[in-house]
């Protein structure tokens, strides 16, 4: 299993550009980490429910009530690019 | 009491002086500012500290509130409106928080003044604070060593008397481990005890805000302020808040403490082993009963953690896309390039590694083998603790397997760095509470004293009892009174604090 990681491919999935040097280094380092993690295969997990949280909480509901939050100016206060109260984004359609 | 002596005090002592009007909140802040300016160029604990903003809060401070007029430093990943919040990352350079975290609203309601942003491993990913994109932080006990991490700036600030107390975060030990390596108290509340609203998320099912302080009492006071349910964090627990100092002064008769046999591992530093063994004897002398217990799945905790925490991180860090805030790359060819280049330029090596690992373990074909299996083993680790807590009230162990290591010693080998958290990680997986308190020293080859931390773990929401045991131990020893060299160097720093 540990040998199947293809760092270059996964970086694309993660929308993360890596240099060839980083790709090579991470391939080795993460290969070591995954090899270490193979010890999990020793554990008998048959019939064990997966734990998403240490302290189980289910179905936290609240009233669907409007309340004050950011003004447009606050929401845009850290925008890399903005105009007319809108975020300017990179062209999405050709 | 001169202004020069103020920063050496703990919260309880400063509080007393403020209430007796022997000092003013402004004088307290100024004394801290002067000491920061005198010693922090050696330590590198702070990324920013805005005296003017804090002084304007100090003008309105009500010293009769529980934390009235006390400045508290914050790890640079908790949002406070108008303050920076870089998470130690280039991707958030220049970001100013447009809102305030619940924990800080609560701190302010108790009278405290948020003052200073402390260094950290980028996005809290690391155990040495060397992954900060801004600067390294040095251990006040030995400047050639790390302060631990990821809340290393907070721990070093408290140790060097440039903060009375700080809030950090603990995802796999990031409060307790730096507290141990820097010789201060660090408390990780149960998962859900403190609201995460306004905390920049690393691993949402594990992250928890908590205090780093000079004494257990000070940690309890900060917990009294920040604990409690928050409708804005659906994972916060709707359980009554206790007064966390309520058990102080009681002895430990009738308290049952477990010694997990799996925590005696190869690679445990001999000085750590000796100090912890002596601490166990001390707890026994205070009236506690000691039992050997077993946590059979201990050996799997680090693996489970690095699968689940990276999976959650890869999802949480998807929000750094260069659209609404943070860095955006220039000269972008297309949308893919926009994301990939922005993230390449903004994130450091460890964050990139964890995003890759997290994306991989969640990807089609590997989800069941890694992520789902890790969640199941997490359940078994949770049961280990539940079983142990049927027999005992608390568990005792070292906080970290070794004292502070050298700067650069583990940076080339991520797996070795991950193993620095071997004793702290399971508590986050199980959602329980824990504390690290000073329990002794090791001697470095160059003759420096290196602090050792004792970890006490308690079941979820049993904070008051863990703080009671920690307080009883602390009050019966002198470890917390020892001072790092940088504390006593203040007269040679060339700065007159009394001017």
Coordinates of C-alpha atoms in Angstrom, one line a residue:
Chain A
X1 CA 0.0 0.0 0.0
X2 CA 2.7 2.5 1.1
X3 CA 4.4 2.1 -2.3
X4 CA 1.3 3.3 -4.2
X5 CA 1.6 7.0 -3.3
X6 CA 2.3 9.1 -6.3
X7 CA 3.1 12.5 -4.9
X8 CA 2.9 14.3 -8.3
X9 CA -0.6 13.0 -9.0
X10 CA -1.9 13.7 -5.5
X11 CA -0.5 17.3 -5.6
X12 CA -2.7 17.9 -8.6
X13 CA -5.7 16.6 -6.8
X14 CA -4.8 19.0 -3.9
X15 CA -4.3 22.0 -6.3
X16 CA -0.8 22.4 -5.1
X17 CA 2.1 23.0 -7.5
X18 CA 5.4 21.3 -6.3
X19 CA 8.9 21.6 -7.7
X20 CA 10.6 18.4 -9.0
X21 CA 12.8 18.5 -5.9
X22 CA 9.9 18.8 -3.5
X23 CA 8.1 16.0 -5.3
X24 CA 11.1 13.7 -4.9
X25 CA 11.7 14.6 -1.3
X26 CA 8.0 14.2 -0.3
X27 CA 7.8 10.9 -2.1
X28 CA 10.6 9.6 0.2
X29 CA 9.5 11.2 3.4
X30 CA 5.8 10.4 3.1
X31 CA 6.7 6.9 1.9
X32 CA 8.4 6.5 5.3
X33 CA 5.4 7.8 7.2
X34 CA 3.0 5.5 5.3
X35 CA 5.3 2.5 5.9
X36 CA 5.2 3.4 9.6
X37 CA 1.4 3.6 9.4
X38 CA 1.2 0.1 8.0
X39 CA 1.2 -1.2 11.5
X40 CA -2.5 -0.3 11.6
X41 CA -3.1 -3.4 9.5
X42 CA -2.2 -5.5 12.5
X43 CA -5.3 -4.2 14.4
X44 CA -8.5 -6.3 14.3
X45 CA -11.2 -3.7 13.5
X46 CA -14.0 -6.1 12.7
X47 CA -17.3 -4.8 13.9
X48 CA -15.7 -1.5 15.3
X49 CA -17.7 1.7 14.5
X50 CA -15.4 4.4 13.1
X51 CA -15.1 7.4 15.6
X52 CA -15.3 10.8 13.9
X53 CA -14.9 12.6 17.2
X54 CA -13.5 11.7 20.6
X55 CA -16.7 12.9 22.3
X56 CA -19.7 11.8 20.1
X57 CA -22.2 14.5 19.4
X58 CA -25.1 14.0 17.0
X59 CA -27.6 16.3 15.2
X60 CA -26.9 19.7 16.7
X61 CA -29.8 21.8 15.6
X62 CA -30.8 25.4 16.1
X63 CA -33.5 27.7 14.9
X64 CA -33.1 29.0 11.4
X65 CA -33.0 32.6 12.4
X66 CA -31.2 35.5 10.6
X67 CA -28.7 37.4 12.6
X68 CA -26.2 40.2 11.9
X69 CA -22.8 39.2 10.5
X70 CA -20.2 40.8 8.2
X71 CA -21.0 43.9 6.2
X72 CA -19.8 43.7 2.6
X73 CA -16.9 46.0 3.5
X74 CA -15.8 43.6 6.4
X75 CA -16.2 40.6 4.2
X76 CA -14.0 42.2 1.5
X77 CA -11.5 43.7 3.9
X78 CA -8.8 41.0 3.1
X79 CA -9.7 40.4 -0.5
X80 CA -6.7 40.1 -2.8
X81 CA -8.8 41.8 -5.6
X82 CA -12.1 43.4 -5.4
X83 CA -14.4 45.8 -7.2
X84 CA -18.0 47.0 -6.8
X85 CA -18.5 45.1 -3.5
X86 CA -17.4 41.9 -5.2
X87 CA -14.4 39.5 -5.1
X88 CA -12.6 39.5 -8.5
X89 CA -11.6 36.0 -9.4
X90 CA -9.6 34.3 -12.1
X91 CA -11.6 33.6 -15.3
X92 CA -13.5 30.4 -14.8
X93 CA -15.0 29.8 -18.3
X94 CA -13.2 30.2 -21.7
Chain B
X1 CA 7.5 46.2 43.8
X2 CA 9.2 48.0 40.9
X3 CA 8.0 47.9 37.4
X4 CA 11.1 45.9 36.5
X5 CA 10.0 43.1 38.8
X6 CA 6.4 42.9 37.6
X7 CA 6.9 40.6 34.5
X8 CA 8.3 37.8 36.8
X9 CA 4.9 37.5 38.5
X10 CA 2.1 35.1 37.8
X11 CA -1.5 36.1 37.1
X12 CA -2.7 35.6 40.7
X13 CA 0.0 37.9 42.0
X14 CA -0.5 40.6 39.4
X15 CA -4.2 40.4 40.0
X16 CA -3.6 41.0 43.7
X17 CA -1.4 44.1 43.0
X18 CA -4.0 45.5 40.6
X19 CA -6.9 45.1 43.0
X20 CA -4.9 46.8 45.8
X21 CA -4.2 49.6 43.2
X22 CA -0.5 49.2 43.8
X23 CA -0.1 49.1 40.0
X24 CA -2.3 50.1 37.2
X25 CA -3.2 48.0 34.1
X26 CA -1.3 50.5 32.0
X27 CA 1.8 50.0 34.2
X28 CA 1.5 46.2 33.9
X29 CA 1.4 46.5 30.1
X30 CA 4.3 48.9 30.0
X31 CA 6.5 46.7 32.2
X32 CA 5.8 43.7 29.9
X33 CA 6.5 45.8 26.8
X34 CA 9.8 46.9 28.2
X35 CA 10.8 43.4 29.0
X36 CA 9.7 42.1 25.6
X37 CA 11.8 44.7 24.0
X38 CA 14.8 43.8 26.2
X39 CA 14.8 40.0 25.8
X40 CA 12.6 38.9 22.9
X41 CA 15.3 39.5 20.2
X42 CA 17.0 36.5 21.8
X43 CA 13.9 34.3 22.1
X44 CA 11.7 35.2 19.1
X45 CA 8.5 34.4 20.9
X46 CA 6.4 37.2 19.5
X47 CA 5.3 37.9 15.9
X48 CA 3.6 41.2 16.9
X49 CA 2.6 43.2 20.0
X50 CA 0.6 46.4 19.8
X51 CA 1.1 48.3 23.0
X52 CA -1.1 51.3 21.9
X53 CA -4.1 49.1 21.2
X54 CA -3.7 47.2 24.5
X55 CA -3.3 50.5 26.5
X56 CA -6.5 51.8 25.1
X57 CA -8.2 48.6 26.4
X58 CA -6.4 49.0 29.7
X59 CA -8.0 52.4 30.2
X60 CA -11.4 50.8 30.5
X61 CA -10.1 47.7 32.5
X62 CA -12.1 46.8 35.6
X63 CA -9.6 45.3 38.0
X64 CA -12.3 43.7 40.0
X65 CA -13.3 41.3 37.3
X66 CA -11.7 37.8 37.6
X67 CA -8.9 38.7 35.1
X68 CA -9.3 42.4 35.3
X69 CA -6.3 44.2 33.6
X70 CA -4.3 41.1 32.9
X71 CA -2.5 41.0 29.5
X72 CA -2.8 37.6 27.8
X73 CA -0.7 36.6 24.8
X74 CA -2.3 34.7 21.9
X75 CA -1.0 32.1 19.6
X76 CA -1.2 33.7 16.1
X77 CA -4.1 31.6 14.9
X78 CA -7.0 32.9 17.1
X79 CA -8.9 35.8 15.5
X80 CA -9.2 39.1 17.3
X81 CA -10.9 41.8 15.2
X82 CA -8.3 44.3 13.9
X83 CA -5.3 42.1 14.9
X84 CA -3.1 40.0 12.5
X85 CA -3.7 36.3 12.4
X86 CA -1.0 34.8 10.2
X87 CA -1.0 31.2 11.6
X88 CA 2.8 31.5 11.0
X89 CA 2.1 31.3 7.3
X90 CA 3.1 33.4 4.3
X91 CA -0.4 32.7 2.9
X92 CA -1.9 34.9 5.6
X93 CA 0.7 37.7 5.7
X94 CA -1.1 41.0 6.0
X95 CA -4.4 39.5 7.0
X96 CA -6.4 41.4 9.6
X97 CA -9.1 39.5 11.4
X98 CA -12.6 41.0 10.7
X99 CA -14.1 39.3 13.8
X100 CA -13.2 38.0 17.3
X101 CA -13.1 34.4 18.5
X102 CA -15.6 33.4 21.2
X103 CA -12.7 32.4 23.6
X104 CA -11.3 36.0 23.3
X105 CA -14.8 37.5 23.8
X106 CA -15.0 35.5 27.0
X107 CA -11.5 36.5 28.1
X108 CA -12.4 40.1 27.6
X109 CA -15.7 39.7 29.5
X110 CA -13.5 38.5 32.4
X111 CA -11.4 41.6 32.1
X112 CA -8.3 40.3 30.4
X113 CA -6.5 42.2 27.7
X114 CA -5.3 40.3 24.6
X115 CA -1.7 41.5 24.1
X116 CA 0.7 40.1 21.6
X117 CA 0.7 37.4 18.9
X118 CA 3.0 34.4 19.5
X119 CA 5.0 32.4 17.1
X120 CA 3.9 28.9 16.0
X121 CA 4.6 26.1 13.5
X122 CA 2.7 27.1 10.4
X123 CA -1.0 26.2 10.8
X124 CA 0.0 24.4 14.1
X125 CA 1.8 21.7 12.2
X126 CA 4.9 20.8 14.0
X127 CA 6.5 20.0 17.4
X128 CA 9.4 22.6 17.4
X129 CA 8.0 25.9 16.1
X130 CA 10.7 25.6 13.4
X131 CA 7.9 25.4 10.7
X132 CA 7.0 29.0 11.2
X133 CA 7.4 30.9 8.0
X134 CA 8.4 34.0 9.9
X135 CA 11.1 33.2 12.5
X136 CA 12.4 30.5 14.8
X137 CA 11.7 30.6 18.5
X138 CA 14.5 29.7 21.0
X139 CA 14.1 27.8 24.2
X140 CA 14.7 30.2 27.1
X141 CA 16.5 27.5 29.0
X142 CA 19.0 26.8 26.2
X143 CA 19.0 29.1 23.2
X144 CA 20.4 26.4 21.0
X145 CA 17.3 24.3 21.5
X146 CA 13.6 24.3 20.4
X147 CA 10.9 25.5 22.7
X148 CA 8.6 22.6 21.5
X149 CA 5.6 23.2 19.3
X150 CA 3.4 24.1 17.8
X151 CA 2.6 26.6 20.5
X152 CA 6.3 27.3 21.0
X153 CA 6.1 31.0 21.0
X154 CA 3.5 31.0 23.7
X155 CA 5.4 28.5 25.9
X156 CA 8.7 30.5 25.4
X157 CA 7.0 33.8 26.2
X158 CA 5.6 32.5 29.5
X159 CA 9.0 30.8 30.4
X160 CA 11.0 34.0 29.7
X161 CA 8.6 36.2 31.7
X162 CA 7.4 38.1 28.6
X163 CA 3.9 36.9 29.1
X164 CA 1.9 36.3 32.3
X165 CA -0.1 33.7 30.5
X166 CA -1.1 32.8 26.9
X167 CA -3.6 30.9 25.0
X168 CA -2.4 28.2 22.6
X169 CA -4.0 25.3 20.8
X170 CA -3.5 21.6 21.2
X171 CA -4.3 19.2 18.3
X172 CA -1.8 16.4 19.1
X173 CA 0.1 17.9 22.0
X174 CA 0.8 21.4 20.8
X175 CA 0.1 23.0 24.3
X176 CA 1.4 20.2 26.5
X177 CA 4.6 19.4 24.6
X178 CA 6.0 23.0 24.4
X179 CA 4.9 23.5 28.0
X180 CA 7.0 20.5 29.0
X181 CA 10.1 21.5 26.9
X182 CA 9.9 25.1 28.1
X183 CA 9.2 24.4 31.8
X184 CA 5.7 25.9 32.1
X185 CA 2.2 24.7 32.7
X186 CA 0.1 23.8 29.7
X187 CA -3.5 22.6 29.8
X188 CA -5.5 20.9 27.1
X189 CA -9.2 21.0 27.9
X190 CA -11.6 18.2 26.8
X191 CA -12.6 18.4 23.2
X192 CA -15.6 20.7 23.0
X193 CA -15.0 22.4 26.4
X194 CA -13.7 25.6 24.8
X195 CA -15.4 27.1 21.7
X196 CA -13.4 26.8 18.5
X197 CA -15.3 29.6 16.9
X198 CA -12.7 32.1 15.5
X199 CA -9.9 29.6 15.8
X200 CA -8.3 28.9 12.4
X201 CA -9.0 25.1 11.9
X202 CA -6.2 22.6 11.5
X203 CA -7.9 19.3 12.4
X204 CA -11.4 20.1 13.5
X205 CA -12.1 16.9 15.4
X206 CA -8.9 17.3 17.5
X207 CA -8.2 21.1 17.9
X208 CA -8.8 22.7 21.3
X209 CA -7.8 26.1 22.7
X210 CA -6.2 26.1 26.2
X211 CA -3.9 28.0 28.5
X212 CA -0.1 28.1 29.0
X213 CA 0.9 29.7 32.3
X214 CA 3.5 29.8 35.1
X215 CA 1.3 28.0 37.6
X216 CA -1.7 25.6 37.7
X217 CA -3.7 28.2 39.5
X218 CA -3.2 30.6 36.6
X219 CA -4.3 28.0 34.1
X220 CA -7.5 27.3 36.2
X221 CA -8.3 31.0 36.1
X222 CA -8.0 31.2 32.4
X223 CA -10.1 28.1 32.0
X224 CA -12.8 29.7 34.2
X225 CA -12.9 32.5 31.6
X226 CA -12.8 30.6 28.3
X227 CA -14.7 27.3 29.0
X228 CA -18.4 26.9 28.1
X229 CA -20.9 26.2 25.4
X230 CA -21.1 28.3 22.3
X231 CA -24.0 28.1 19.9
X232 CA -21.6 29.2 17.2
X233 CA -19.5 26.0 17.5
X234 CA -21.8 23.0 17.1
X235 CA -19.1 20.7 18.5
X236 CA -18.8 22.7 21.8
X237 CA -20.3 20.8 24.7
X238 CA -23.4 22.0 26.4
X239 CA -22.3 21.0 29.9
X240 CA -22.3 23.2 33.1
X241 CA -19.1 25.2 33.7
X242 CA -17.3 24.5 36.9
X243 CA -15.1 26.7 39.0
X244 CA -11.8 25.1 38.2
X245 CA -10.1 26.2 41.4
X246 CA -12.8 24.6 43.6
X247 CA -10.7 21.5 44.5
X248 CA -7.5 23.4 45.3
X249 CA -6.1 22.7 48.7
X250 CA -7.6 19.3 49.0
X251 CA -5.2 16.4 49.4
X252 CA -5.1 13.5 47.1
X253 CA -6.6 10.9 49.5
X254 CA -8.9 8.6 47.6
X255 CA -7.6 9.7 44.2
X256 CA -6.7 6.8 42.0
X257 CA -3.9 7.4 39.5
X258 CA -3.0 4.9 36.7
X259 CA 0.4 4.4 35.2
X260 CA 0.0 3.1 31.6
X261 CA 2.5 0.3 31.2
X262 CA 2.7 1.0 27.4
X263 CA 4.1 4.4 28.1
X264 CA 7.4 3.0 29.3
X265 CA 9.0 2.9 25.8
X266 CA 12.4 2.4 24.3
X267 CA 13.9 5.8 23.6
X268 CA 12.6 7.3 26.8
X269 CA 15.3 9.7 28.0
X270 CA 16.8 8.3 31.3
X271 CA 16.4 11.7 33.1
X272 CA 12.7 11.9 32.0
X273 CA 12.2 8.3 33.3
X274 CA 13.8 9.2 36.6
X275 CA 11.9 12.4 37.0
X276 CA 8.5 10.8 36.2
X277 CA 9.2 7.9 38.6
X278 CA 10.0 10.4 41.4
X279 CA 6.8 12.4 40.6
X280 CA 4.7 9.2 40.9
X281 CA 6.2 8.6 44.3
X282 CA 5.4 12.2 45.2
X283 CA 1.8 11.8 44.1
X284 CA 1.6 8.7 46.3
X285 CA 3.1 10.6 49.2
X286 CA 0.3 13.2 48.8
X287 CA -2.3 10.4 49.3
X288 CA -3.0 9.2 45.8
X289 CA -3.2 5.5 45.1
X290 CA -1.1 4.3 42.1
X291 CA -2.2 1.4 39.8
X292 CA -0.7 0.0 36.7
X293 CA -3.1 0.2 33.8
X294 CA -3.0 -0.8 30.2
X295 CA -3.9 1.2 27.1
X296 CA -3.4 -1.7 24.6
X297 CA -3.6 0.4 21.4
X298 CA -1.1 3.1 22.4
X299 CA 1.4 2.0 19.8
X300 CA -1.1 2.9 17.0
X301 CA -1.9 6.4 18.1
X302 CA 0.8 8.3 16.1
X303 CA -0.3 6.5 12.9
X304 CA -4.0 7.1 13.5
X305 CA -3.2 10.8 14.2
X306 CA -1.2 11.5 11.1
X307 CA -3.9 9.9 8.9
X308 CA -6.8 11.7 10.5
X309 CA -5.2 15.0 11.3
X310 CA -3.8 15.3 7.8
X311 CA -7.1 14.3 6.2
X312 CA -8.9 17.0 8.1
X313 CA -6.2 19.5 7.4
X314 CA -6.3 18.8 3.7
X315 CA -10.0 19.7 3.7
X316 CA -9.7 22.7 6.1
X317 CA -6.8 24.2 4.2
X318 CA -8.7 24.1 0.9
X319 CA -10.2 27.4 2.0
X320 CA -6.8 29.0 1.2
X321 CA -7.5 29.5 -2.5
X322 CA -6.4 33.1 -3.0
X323 CA -10.0 34.3 -3.6
X324 CA -11.4 35.9 -0.4
X325 CA -8.3 36.5 1.8
X326 CA -4.7 35.8 1.9
X327 CA -2.0 35.5 -0.7
X328 CA -2.8 35.3 -4.4
X329 CA -0.2 34.4 -7.0
X330 CA 0.5 36.9 -9.9
X331 CA 0.7 36.1 -13.6
X332 CA -1.8 33.3 -13.5
X333 CA -2.6 31.4 -16.7
X334 CA -5.8 29.7 -15.7
X335 CA -7.9 28.7 -12.7
X336 CA -5.9 25.5 -11.9
X337 CA -2.7 27.7 -12.0
X338 CA -4.4 30.2 -9.7
X339 CA -5.0 27.6 -7.0
X340 CA -1.8 25.6 -7.5
X341 CA 0.6 28.6 -7.7
X342 CA -1.1 30.5 -4.9
X343 CA -0.8 27.5 -2.6
X344 CA 2.8 26.7 -3.7
X345 CA 3.9 30.2 -2.8
X346 CA 1.8 30.5 0.3
X347 CA 2.4 27.2 2.1
X348 CA 5.7 25.9 3.7
X349 CA 7.1 22.4 3.3
X350 CA 5.4 20.7 6.3
X351 CA 2.0 22.1 5.4
X352 CA 2.5 20.9 1.8
X353 CA 3.5 17.4 3.0
X354 CA 0.4 17.1 5.2
X355 CA -1.9 18.3 2.5
X356 CA -0.5 15.7 0.2
X357 CA -0.8 12.9 2.8
X358 CA -4.3 14.0 3.8
X359 CA -5.5 14.2 0.2
X360 CA -4.0 10.8 -0.4
X361 CA -5.6 9.0 2.5
X362 CA -9.0 10.4 1.5
X363 CA -8.6 9.7 -2.2
X364 CA -10.7 7.1 -4.0
X365 CA -9.2 3.6 -3.6
X366 CA -7.4 4.5 -0.4
X367 CA -10.1 5.9 1.8
X368 CA -11.1 2.6 3.3
X369 CA -7.5 1.3 3.8
X370 CA -6.3 4.5 5.6
X371 CA -8.9 7.0 6.7
X372 CA -11.7 4.6 7.6
X373 CA -9.4 2.1 9.3
X374 CA -7.7 4.9 11.3
X375 CA -11.2 6.1 12.5
X376 CA -11.9 2.5 13.7
X377 CA -8.6 2.3 15.5
X378 CA -9.4 5.7 17.0
X379 CA -12.5 4.2 18.5
X380 CA -10.4 1.4 20.0
X381 CA -8.0 4.0 21.5
X382 CA -11.1 5.9 22.9
X383 CA -12.3 2.6 24.5
X384 CA -8.8 2.0 26.0
X385 CA -9.2 5.3 27.9
X386 CA -12.8 4.6 28.8
X387 CA -11.8 1.3 30.3
X388 CA -8.8 2.8 32.2
X389 CA -11.0 5.5 33.6
X390 CA -13.4 2.9 35.1
X391 CA -10.5 1.9 37.3
X392 CA -8.7 5.2 37.9
X393 CA -9.4 9.0 38.1
X394 CA -6.3 10.1 36.2
X395 CA -3.4 8.8 34.2
X396 CA 0.2 9.9 34.7
X397 CA 3.1 9.8 32.2
X398 CA 5.9 11.8 30.7
X399 CA 4.6 14.6 28.5
X400 CA 7.4 14.1 26.0
X401 CA 10.0 11.3 25.6
X402 CA 13.0 13.6 25.7
X403 CA 13.8 17.2 27.0
X404 CA 14.1 20.0 24.4
X405 CA 16.0 18.9 21.3
X406 CA 18.5 21.0 19.3
X407 CA 17.3 23.4 16.6
X408 CA 17.6 21.7 13.3
X409 CA 17.9 18.2 14.9
X410 CA 14.7 16.7 13.5
X411 CA 13.8 19.0 10.6
X412 CA 15.1 16.6 7.9
X413 CA 13.1 13.7 9.2
X414 CA 9.3 14.3 9.6
X415 CA 8.6 10.9 11.2
X416 CA 11.1 11.5 14.0
X417 CA 9.5 14.9 14.6
X418 CA 6.0 13.2 14.7
X419 CA 7.3 10.8 17.4
X420 CA 8.0 13.7 19.7
X421 CA 4.2 13.7 20.3
X422 CA 4.0 10.0 21.2
X423 CA 2.5 10.6 24.7
X424 CA 0.2 13.5 24.0
X425 CA -1.5 12.5 20.7
X426 CA -3.9 9.8 22.2
X427 CA -5.6 12.4 24.4
X428 CA -6.7 14.4 21.4
X429 CA -7.9 11.2 19.6
X430 CA -10.0 10.3 22.7
X431 CA -11.2 13.8 23.4
X432 CA -10.0 13.8 27.0
X433 CA -8.3 16.5 29.0
X434 CA -4.7 16.7 30.1
X435 CA -2.0 18.9 31.6
X436 CA 1.7 19.2 31.5
X437 CA 3.5 20.5 34.6
X438 CA 7.2 20.9 35.4
X439 CA 8.6 17.9 37.3
X440 CA 12.3 18.1 37.1
X441 CA 15.4 18.8 34.9
X442 CA 17.8 17.0 32.7
X443 CA 21.4 18.2 32.2
X444 CA 22.5 19.0 28.6
X445 CA 26.0 18.1 27.5
X446 CA 26.9 21.8 27.8
X447 CA 25.6 21.9 31.4
X448 CA 22.3 23.6 30.7
X449 CA 19.2 22.7 32.7
X450 CA 16.5 21.3 30.5
X451 CA 12.9 21.1 31.9
X452 CA 11.0 17.9 32.1
X453 CA 7.1 17.8 32.0
X454 CA 4.8 15.5 33.8
X455 CA 1.5 14.7 32.0
X456 CA -1.7 14.0 33.8
X457 CA -4.7 12.9 31.8
X458 CA -8.3 12.9 32.9
X459 CA -11.6 11.8 31.4
X460 CA -13.7 14.2 29.3
X461 CA -15.1 17.1 31.4
X462 CA -13.1 16.1 34.5
X463 CA -10.9 19.3 34.2
X464 CA -11.4 20.3 37.9
X465 CA -10.0 17.0 39.2
X466 CA -7.0 17.1 36.9
X467 CA -6.2 20.6 37.9
X468 CA -6.6 19.6 41.6
X469 CA -4.1 16.8 41.2
X470 CA -1.7 19.0 39.3
X471 CA -2.0 21.9 41.8
X472 CA -1.4 19.5 44.7
X473 CA 1.7 18.2 43.1
X474 CA 3.0 21.6 42.1
X475 CA 2.5 23.1 45.5
X476 CA 4.5 20.2 47.1
X477 CA 7.5 20.8 44.8
X478 CA 9.7 23.7 43.7
X479 CA 10.1 22.8 40.0
X480 CA 7.7 25.6 38.9
X481 CA 9.8 28.2 40.8
X482 CA 13.0 27.5 38.9
X483 CA 14.0 30.2 36.4
X484 CA 15.7 29.9 33.0
X485 CA 19.0 31.8 32.5
X486 CA 17.2 34.5 30.4
X487 CA 15.1 35.5 33.4
X488 CA 18.1 36.4 35.5
X489 CA 19.9 38.1 32.7
X490 CA 17.6 41.0 32.8
X491 CA 20.1 43.3 34.6
X492 CA 22.7 42.7 32.0
X493 CA 20.4 43.4 29.1
X494 CA 21.4 47.1 29.2
X495 CA 17.9 48.3 29.7
X496 CA 16.8 50.1 32.8
X497 CA 13.3 49.0 33.5
X498 CA 12.7 51.7 36.1
X499 CA 13.1 54.7 33.9

